[in-house]
mmCIF file with all atom_site columns, C-alpha atoms and ligand atoms in Angstrom:
data_model
loop_
_atom_site.group_PDB
_atom_site.id
_atom_site.type_symbol
_atom_site.label_atom_id
_atom_site.label_alt_id
_atom_site.label_comp_id
_atom_site.label_asym_id
_atom_site.label_entity_id
_atom_site.label_seq_id
_atom_site.pdbx_PDB_ins_code
_atom_site.Cartn_x
_atom_site.Cartn_y
_atom_site.Cartn_z
_atom_site.occupancy
_atom_site.B_iso_or_equiv
_atom_site.pdbx_formal_charge
_atom_site.auth_seq_id
_atom_site.auth_comp_id
_atom_site.auth_asym_id
_atom_site.auth_atom_id
_atom_site.pdbx_PDB_model_num
ATOM   1   C  CA  . MET L 1 1   ? 4.293   -8.602  -17.734 1.00 72.00 ? 1   MET L CA  1
ATOM   2   C  CA  . ASP L 1 2   ? 0.752   -7.332  -17.260 1.00 88.00 ? 2   ASP L CA  1
ATOM   3   C  CA  . MET L 1 3   ? -0.056  -3.838  -16.065 1.00 93.00 ? 3   MET L CA  1
ATOM   4   C  CA  . VAL L 1 4   ? -3.151  -3.546  -13.931 1.00 96.00 ? 4   VAL L CA  1
ATOM   5   C  CA  . SER L 1 5   ? -4.998  -0.260  -13.495 1.00 97.00 ? 5   SER L CA  1
ATOM   6   C  CA  . VAL L 1 6   ? -5.534  0.402   -9.790  1.00 98.00 ? 6   VAL L CA  1
ATOM   7   C  CA  . CYS L 1 7   ? -7.031  3.890   -9.419  1.00 98.00 ? 7   CYS L CA  1
ATOM   8   C  CA  . LYS L 1 8   ? -6.837  7.490   -10.595 1.00 98.00 ? 8   LYS L CA  1
ATOM   9   C  CA  . THR L 1 9   ? -4.130  9.620   -9.036  1.00 98.00 ? 9   THR L CA  1
ATOM   10  C  CA  . ASP L 1 10  ? -6.675  12.248  -8.003  1.00 98.00 ? 10  ASP L CA  1
ATOM   11  C  CA  . GLU L 1 11  ? -8.470  9.665   -5.863  1.00 98.00 ? 11  GLU L CA  1
ATOM   12  C  CA  . VAL L 1 12  ? -5.523  9.628   -3.435  1.00 98.00 ? 12  VAL L CA  1
ATOM   13  C  CA  . ALA L 1 13  ? -4.534  13.008  -2.040  1.00 98.00 ? 13  ALA L CA  1
ATOM   14  C  CA  . PRO L 1 14  ? -0.993  13.520  -0.706  1.00 97.00 ? 14  PRO L CA  1
ATOM   15  C  CA  . GLY L 1 15  ? -0.639  12.012  2.763   1.00 97.00 ? 15  GLY L CA  1
ATOM   16  C  CA  . THR L 1 16  ? -3.593  9.660   2.319   1.00 98.00 ? 16  THR L CA  1
ATOM   17  C  CA  . SER L 1 17  ? -4.289  6.127   1.158   1.00 98.00 ? 17  SER L CA  1
ATOM   18  C  CA  . LEU L 1 18  ? -6.980  4.266   -0.727  1.00 98.00 ? 18  LEU L CA  1
ATOM   19  C  CA  . ARG L 1 19  ? -8.049  0.632   -0.357  1.00 98.00 ? 19  ARG L CA  1
ATOM   20  C  CA  . VAL L 1 20  ? -8.679  -1.006  -3.720  1.00 98.00 ? 20  VAL L CA  1
ATOM   21  C  CA  . GLU L 1 21  ? -10.072 -4.453  -4.471  1.00 98.00 ? 21  GLU L CA  1
ATOM   22  C  CA  . ILE L 1 22  ? -9.275  -6.052  -7.827  1.00 96.00 ? 22  ILE L CA  1
ATOM   23  C  CA  . ASP L 1 23  ? -10.282 -9.539  -8.931  1.00 93.00 ? 23  ASP L CA  1
ATOM   24  C  CA  . GLY L 1 24  ? -7.436  -12.008 -8.555  1.00 92.00 ? 24  GLY L CA  1
ATOM   25  C  CA  . LEU L 1 25  ? -5.394  -9.865  -6.169  1.00 95.00 ? 25  LEU L CA  1
ATOM   26  C  CA  . PRO L 1 26  ? -5.432  -9.378  -2.414  1.00 96.00 ? 26  PRO L CA  1
ATOM   27  C  CA  . PRO L 1 27  ? -6.817  -6.034  -1.215  1.00 98.00 ? 27  PRO L CA  1
ATOM   28  C  CA  . LEU L 1 28  ? -4.371  -3.280  -2.127  1.00 98.00 ? 28  LEU L CA  1
ATOM   29  C  CA  . ALA L 1 29  ? -3.389  -0.096  -0.313  1.00 98.00 ? 29  ALA L CA  1
ATOM   30  C  CA  . VAL L 1 30  ? -2.414  2.821   -2.541  1.00 98.00 ? 30  VAL L CA  1
ATOM   31  C  CA  . PHE L 1 31  ? -0.436  5.548   -0.776  1.00 98.00 ? 31  PHE L CA  1
ATOM   32  C  CA  . ASN L 1 32  ? 0.383   9.035   -1.952  1.00 98.00 ? 32  ASN L CA  1
ATOM   33  C  CA  . VAL L 1 33  ? 3.560   10.220  -0.239  1.00 97.00 ? 33  VAL L CA  1
ATOM   34  C  CA  . ASP L 1 34  ? 4.424   13.723  -1.451  1.00 96.00 ? 34  ASP L CA  1
ATOM   35  C  CA  . ASP L 1 35  ? 2.820   12.956  -4.834  1.00 96.00 ? 35  ASP L CA  1
ATOM   36  C  CA  . GLU L 1 36  ? 4.738   9.710   -5.235  1.00 98.00 ? 36  GLU L CA  1
ATOM   37  C  CA  . PHE L 1 37  ? 2.515   6.642   -5.384  1.00 98.00 ? 37  PHE L CA  1
ATOM   38  C  CA  . PHE L 1 38  ? 3.166   3.311   -3.682  1.00 98.00 ? 38  PHE L CA  1
ATOM   39  C  CA  . VAL L 1 39  ? 1.086   0.145   -3.608  1.00 98.00 ? 39  VAL L CA  1
ATOM   40  C  CA  . ILE L 1 40  ? 1.358   -2.574  -0.975  1.00 98.00 ? 40  ILE L CA  1
ATOM   41  C  CA  . ASP L 1 41  ? -0.967  -5.281  0.293   1.00 98.00 ? 41  ASP L CA  1
ATOM   42  C  CA  . ASP L 1 42  ? -3.585  -3.666  2.491   1.00 98.00 ? 42  ASP L CA  1
ATOM   43  C  CA  . THR L 1 43  ? -4.031  -6.493  4.994   1.00 98.00 ? 43  THR L CA  1
ATOM   44  C  CA  . CYS L 1 44  ? -1.478  -6.298  7.789   1.00 98.00 ? 44  CYS L CA  1
ATOM   45  C  CA  . THR L 1 45  ? 0.862   -9.296  7.904   1.00 98.00 ? 45  THR L CA  1
ATOM   46  C  CA  . HIS L 1 46  ? 0.301   -9.516  11.664  1.00 98.00 ? 46  HIS L CA  1
ATOM   47  C  CA  . GLY L 1 47  ? -3.490  -9.837  11.492  1.00 97.00 ? 47  GLY L CA  1
ATOM   48  C  CA  . ASP L 1 48  ? -6.436  -8.814  9.399   1.00 94.00 ? 48  ASP L CA  1
ATOM   49  C  CA  . ALA L 1 49  ? -6.299  -5.067  9.890   1.00 98.00 ? 49  ALA L CA  1
ATOM   50  C  CA  . SER L 1 50  ? -6.590  -2.740  6.915   1.00 98.00 ? 50  SER L CA  1
ATOM   51  C  CA  . LEU L 1 51  ? -3.518  -0.547  6.751   1.00 98.00 ? 51  LEU L CA  1
ATOM   52  C  CA  . CYS L 1 52  ? -5.585  2.060   4.932   1.00 98.00 ? 52  CYS L CA  1
ATOM   53  C  CA  . ASP L 1 53  ? -7.222  2.674   8.313   1.00 98.00 ? 53  ASP L CA  1
ATOM   54  C  CA  . GLY L 1 54  ? -3.817  3.436   9.840   1.00 98.00 ? 54  GLY L CA  1
ATOM   55  C  CA  . GLU L 1 55  ? -1.972  6.669   10.467  1.00 98.00 ? 55  GLU L CA  1
ATOM   56  C  CA  . ILE L 1 56  ? 0.525   7.814   7.824   1.00 98.00 ? 56  ILE L CA  1
ATOM   57  C  CA  . GLU L 1 57  ? 3.620   9.718   8.869   1.00 97.00 ? 57  GLU L CA  1
ATOM   58  C  CA  . ASP L 1 58  ? 7.131   10.133  7.497   1.00 96.00 ? 58  ASP L CA  1
ATOM   59  C  CA  . GLY L 1 59  ? 6.649   7.540   4.764   1.00 97.00 ? 59  GLY L CA  1
ATOM   60  C  CA  . GLN L 1 60  ? 5.399   4.972   7.259   1.00 98.00 ? 60  GLN L CA  1
ATOM   61  C  CA  . VAL L 1 61  ? 1.980   3.576   8.027   1.00 98.00 ? 61  VAL L CA  1
ATOM   62  C  CA  . GLU L 1 62  ? 0.960   2.477   11.499  1.00 98.00 ? 62  GLU L CA  1
ATOM   63  C  CA  . CYS L 1 63  ? -1.378  -0.492  11.751  1.00 98.00 ? 63  CYS L CA  1
ATOM   64  C  CA  . PRO L 1 64  ? -4.629  0.547   13.478  1.00 98.00 ? 64  PRO L CA  1
ATOM   65  C  CA  . TRP L 1 65  ? -4.844  -2.682  15.504  1.00 98.00 ? 65  TRP L CA  1
ATOM   66  C  CA  . HIS L 1 66  ? -1.516  -3.240  17.284  1.00 98.00 ? 66  HIS L CA  1
ATOM   67  C  CA  . ASN L 1 67  ? 0.477   -0.252  16.064  1.00 98.00 ? 67  ASN L CA  1
ATOM   68  C  CA  . ALA L 1 68  ? 3.161   -2.024  14.060  1.00 98.00 ? 68  ALA L CA  1
ATOM   69  C  CA  . ARG L 1 69  ? 4.761   0.381   11.602  1.00 98.00 ? 69  ARG L CA  1
ATOM   70  C  CA  . PHE L 1 70  ? 5.626   -0.434  8.008   1.00 98.00 ? 70  PHE L CA  1
ATOM   71  C  CA  . CYS L 1 71  ? 7.740   1.417   5.470   1.00 98.00 ? 71  CYS L CA  1
ATOM   72  C  CA  . ILE L 1 72  ? 5.316   2.378   2.701   1.00 98.00 ? 72  ILE L CA  1
ATOM   73  C  CA  . LYS L 1 73  ? 8.056   2.283   0.069   1.00 98.00 ? 73  LYS L CA  1
ATOM   74  C  CA  . THR L 1 74  ? 9.666   -1.069  0.921   1.00 98.00 ? 74  THR L CA  1
ATOM   75  C  CA  . GLY L 1 75  ? 6.908   -2.810  2.896   1.00 98.00 ? 75  GLY L CA  1
ATOM   76  C  CA  . LYS L 1 76  ? 9.424   -3.569  5.640   1.00 98.00 ? 76  LYS L CA  1
ATOM   77  C  CA  . ALA L 1 77  ? 8.023   -4.211  9.112   1.00 98.00 ? 77  ALA L CA  1
ATOM   78  C  CA  . LEU L 1 78  ? 9.747   -1.557  11.223  1.00 98.00 ? 78  LEU L CA  1
ATOM   79  C  CA  . THR L 1 79  ? 8.275   -2.233  14.657  1.00 98.00 ? 79  THR L CA  1
ATOM   80  C  CA  . PHE L 1 80  ? 6.754   -5.123  16.571  1.00 97.00 ? 80  PHE L CA  1
ATOM   81  C  CA  . PRO L 1 81  ? 4.479   -6.944  16.703  1.00 98.00 ? 81  PRO L CA  1
ATOM   82  C  CA  . ALA L 1 82  ? 4.741   -7.285  12.908  1.00 97.00 ? 82  ALA L CA  1
ATOM   83  C  CA  . VAL L 1 83  ? 7.867   -8.994  11.595  1.00 98.00 ? 83  VAL L CA  1
ATOM   84  C  CA  . VAL L 1 84  ? 6.778   -10.048 8.101   1.00 98.00 ? 84  VAL L CA  1
ATOM   85  C  CA  . PRO L 1 85  ? 6.999   -7.334  5.423   1.00 98.00 ? 85  PRO L CA  1
ATOM   86  C  CA  . GLN L 1 86  ? 4.016   -6.194  3.399   1.00 98.00 ? 86  GLN L CA  1
ATOM   87  C  CA  . LYS L 1 87  ? 4.132   -7.279  -0.243  1.00 98.00 ? 87  LYS L CA  1
ATOM   88  C  CA  . THR L 1 88  ? 4.991   -4.348  -2.477  1.00 98.00 ? 88  THR L CA  1
ATOM   89  C  CA  . TYR L 1 89  ? 4.170   -3.758  -6.130  1.00 97.00 ? 89  TYR L CA  1
ATOM   90  C  CA  . VAL L 1 90  ? 6.007   -2.022  -8.940  1.00 97.00 ? 90  VAL L CA  1
ATOM   91  C  CA  . VAL L 1 91  ? 4.021   1.134   -9.703  1.00 98.00 ? 91  VAL L CA  1
ATOM   92  C  CA  . ARG L 1 92  ? 3.710   2.998   -13.001 1.00 97.00 ? 92  ARG L CA  1
ATOM   93  C  CA  . VAL L 1 93  ? 1.744   6.229   -13.243 1.00 97.00 ? 93  VAL L CA  1
ATOM   94  C  CA  . LEU L 1 94  ? 0.455   6.845   -16.752 1.00 96.00 ? 94  LEU L CA  1
ATOM   95  C  CA  . ASP L 1 95  ? -1.989  9.550   -17.814 1.00 96.00 ? 95  ASP L CA  1
ATOM   96  C  CA  . GLY L 1 96  ? -3.259  10.158  -14.293 1.00 97.00 ? 96  GLY L CA  1
ATOM   97  C  CA  . THR L 1 97  ? -3.788  6.490   -13.530 1.00 98.00 ? 97  THR L CA  1
ATOM   98  C  CA  . VAL L 1 98  ? -1.881  4.353   -11.048 1.00 98.00 ? 98  VAL L CA  1
ATOM   99  C  CA  . HIS L 1 99  ? -0.935  0.953   -12.433 1.00 98.00 ? 99  HIS L CA  1
ATOM   100 C  CA  . ILE L 1 100 ? 0.917   -1.992  -10.916 1.00 98.00 ? 100 ILE L CA  1
ATOM   101 C  CA  . GLU L 1 101 ? 2.904   -4.670  -12.647 1.00 94.00 ? 101 GLU L CA  1
ATOM   102 C  CA  . LYS L 1 102 ? 1.436   -8.109  -12.187 1.00 83.00 ? 102 LYS L CA  1
ATOM   103 C  CA  . ASN L 1 103 ? 3.928   -10.948 -12.349 1.00 70.00 ? 103 ASN L CA  1
ATOM   104 C  CA  . ASP L 1 104 ? 2.030   -14.074 -13.214 1.00 61.00 ? 104 ASP L CA  1
HETATM 105 S  S1  . FES U 2 .   ? -2.896  -6.590  12.885  1.00 58.19 ? 201 FES U S1  1
HETATM 106 FE FE1 . FES U 2 .   ? -1.422  -5.105  12.322  1.00 58.19 ? 201 FES U FE1 1
HETATM 107 S  S2  . FES U 2 .   ? -0.045  -5.047  14.003  1.00 58.19 ? 201 FES U S2  1
HETATM 108 FE FE2 . FES U 2 .   ? -1.485  -6.578  14.532  1.00 58.19 ? 201 FES U FE2 1
#
């Protein structure tokens, strides 16, 4: 199991997100929800919108294009028009750096 460094924790303030591009992975969205970090695919499963451009509220992110809402923790599509969940990643925070586990 590989761990991949994604960003520094201080790059993502509480209530915000950061889009990160890493070779070999789709664009990632890092969210800080009350100082807990979550990483999901950034590209909305309904289209090509970047979820990092969406509104964050109550642990959910709203897609900026057609307003589907996703659970940041589980990736679940909560409202139409999205029905396919966002891929989520296992996150480890070590020494001020956000890492994800890469399974391949
Ligand atoms: S692109 Fe996200 S809801 Fe349509």
